[in-house]
Amino acid sequence: MAYAAPAGLPPITGLWAALPAMAVYALLGPSRQLSVGPESTTALMTAVVIGPLAAGDPARYAGLAALLAIIVGLFCAVAYAARLGFVADLLSRPILVGYMTGVGLIMIVEQLPRLTGVPRNGASA
């Protein structure tokens, strides 16, 4: 639910998006050890892509986010059917580590204003 906020969506959206995805993966996924669920990377990329298109309209934002999720799901299904999983093996470990480090830093910077706002509001109450 926490990753819905960086994506610009209400927290309940994260819950409703995660549950069906995990259930489908449990039935169709190839690995029992793989951890599946929403992640900060997806939330940030959703916000970057959807934000400008929504033009500040929350209903349009939610609709575009849902459409993006469906398009990505269809793309993944096509990639699975075409046996394109080997493409992920072409990414080197340093590239993946650098990418995840960058996403982590972005998440920290995004959360700092929220974290400093909570103590200020609590102290004034």
CSV table of C-alpha atoms in Angstrom, one decimal, residues 26-120:
chain,number,residue,atom,x,y,z
A,26,ALA,CA,1.1,-18.2,-7.5
A,27,LEU,CA,-0.9,-20.1,-10.1
A,28,LEU,CA,1.2,-19.5,-13.2
A,29,GLY,CA,4.6,-18.3,-12.0
A,30,PRO,CA,7.6,-20.5,-12.8
A,31,SER,CA,9.5,-20.0,-9.4
A,32,ARG,CA,8.4,-20.8,-5.9
A,33,GLN,CA,11.3,-18.8,-4.5
A,34,LEU,CA,10.7,-15.5,-6.3
A,35,SER,CA,9.3,-12.6,-4.3
A,36,VAL,CA,6.5,-10.9,-6.2
A,37,GLY,CA,4.7,-7.8,-5.3
A,38,PRO,CA,4.6,-4.0,-5.9
A,39,GLU,CA,7.9,-2.2,-5.8
A,40,SER,CA,9.2,1.3,-5.6
A,41,THR,CA,10.6,1.2,-9.2
A,42,THR,CA,7.2,0.5,-10.6
A,43,ALA,CA,5.6,3.2,-8.5
A,44,LEU,CA,8.1,5.8,-9.6
A,45,MET,CA,7.9,4.9,-13.3
A,46,THR,CA,4.1,5.0,-13.1
A,47,ALA,CA,4.2,8.5,-11.6
A,48,VAL,CA,6.6,9.8,-14.2
A,49,VAL,CA,4.6,8.4,-17.1
A,50,ILE,CA,1.1,9.1,-15.9
A,51,GLY,CA,1.5,12.4,-14.1
A,52,PRO,CA,1.9,14.7,-17.1
A,53,LEU,CA,-0.9,12.9,-19.0
A,54,ALA,CA,-3.4,13.2,-16.1
A,55,ALA,CA,-3.1,17.0,-15.9
A,56,GLY,CA,-4.0,17.0,-12.2
A,57,ASP,CA,-7.3,15.1,-12.6
A,58,PRO,CA,-7.3,12.3,-10.0
A,59,ALA,CA,-10.0,10.2,-11.9
A,60,ARG,CA,-8.0,10.5,-15.1
A,61,TYR,CA,-4.8,9.6,-13.2
A,62,ALA,CA,-6.4,6.4,-11.8
A,63,GLY,CA,-7.8,5.4,-15.2
A,64,LEU,CA,-4.5,5.9,-16.9
A,65,ALA,CA,-2.6,4.0,-14.2
A,66,ALA,CA,-5.1,1.1,-14.7
A,67,LEU,CA,-4.6,1.2,-18.4
A,68,LEU,CA,-0.8,1.2,-18.0
A,69,ALA,CA,-1.1,-1.8,-15.8
A,70,ILE,CA,-3.2,-3.7,-18.3
A,71,ILE,CA,-0.8,-2.8,-21.2
A,72,VAL,CA,2.2,-3.9,-19.2
A,73,GLY,CA,0.4,-7.2,-18.3
A,74,LEU,CA,-0.3,-7.9,-21.9
A,75,PHE,CA,3.2,-7.1,-22.9
A,76,CYS,CA,4.5,-9.5,-20.3
A,77,ALA,CA,2.1,-12.2,-21.5
A,78,VAL,CA,3.3,-11.8,-25.1
A,79,ALA,CA,7.0,-11.8,-23.9
A,80,TYR,CA,6.3,-15.0,-22.0
A,81,ALA,CA,4.6,-16.7,-25.0
A,82,ALA,CA,7.6,-15.6,-27.2
A,83,ARG,CA,10.0,-17.0,-24.6
A,84,LEU,CA,11.8,-13.7,-24.2
A,85,GLY,CA,12.9,-14.3,-20.6
A,86,PHE,CA,16.6,-14.7,-21.7
A,87,VAL,CA,16.6,-10.9,-22.3
A,88,ALA,CA,16.7,-10.3,-18.6
A,89,ASP,CA,19.9,-12.4,-18.3
A,90,LEU,CA,21.6,-9.9,-20.6
A,91,LEU,CA,21.5,-7.2,-18.0
A,92,SER,CA,24.7,-7.2,-16.0
A,93,ARG,CA,24.7,-7.2,-12.2
A,94,PRO,CA,26.4,-3.7,-12.0
A,95,ILE,CA,23.7,-2.2,-14.1
A,96,LEU,CA,20.9,-3.7,-11.9
A,97,VAL,CA,22.7,-2.6,-8.7
A,98,GLY,CA,23.1,0.9,-10.0
A,99,TYR,CA,19.5,1.1,-11.1
A,100,MET,CA,18.2,-0.1,-7.8
A,101,THR,CA,20.5,2.2,-5.9
A,102,GLY,CA,19.2,5.1,-7.9
A,103,VAL,CA,15.6,4.1,-7.2
A,104,GLY,CA,16.4,3.8,-3.5
A,105,LEU,CA,17.9,7.3,-3.4
A,106,ILE,CA,14.9,8.8,-5.3
A,107,MET,CA,12.5,7.1,-2.7
A,108,ILE,CA,14.5,8.5,0.2
A,109,VAL,CA,14.5,12.0,-1.3
A,110,GLU,CA,10.7,11.7,-2.0
A,111,GLN,CA,9.9,10.6,1.6
A,112,LEU,CA,12.0,13.2,3.4
A,113,PRO,CA,9.4,16.0,3.2
A,114,ARG,CA,6.7,13.6,4.5
A,115,LEU,CA,8.9,12.4,7.4
A,116,THR,CA,9.9,15.9,8.5
A,117,GLY,CA,6.2,17.0,8.2
A,118,VAL,CA,5.0,14.4,10.7
A,119,PRO,CA,7.2,15.4,13.6
A,120,ARG,CA,6.3,19.1,13.0
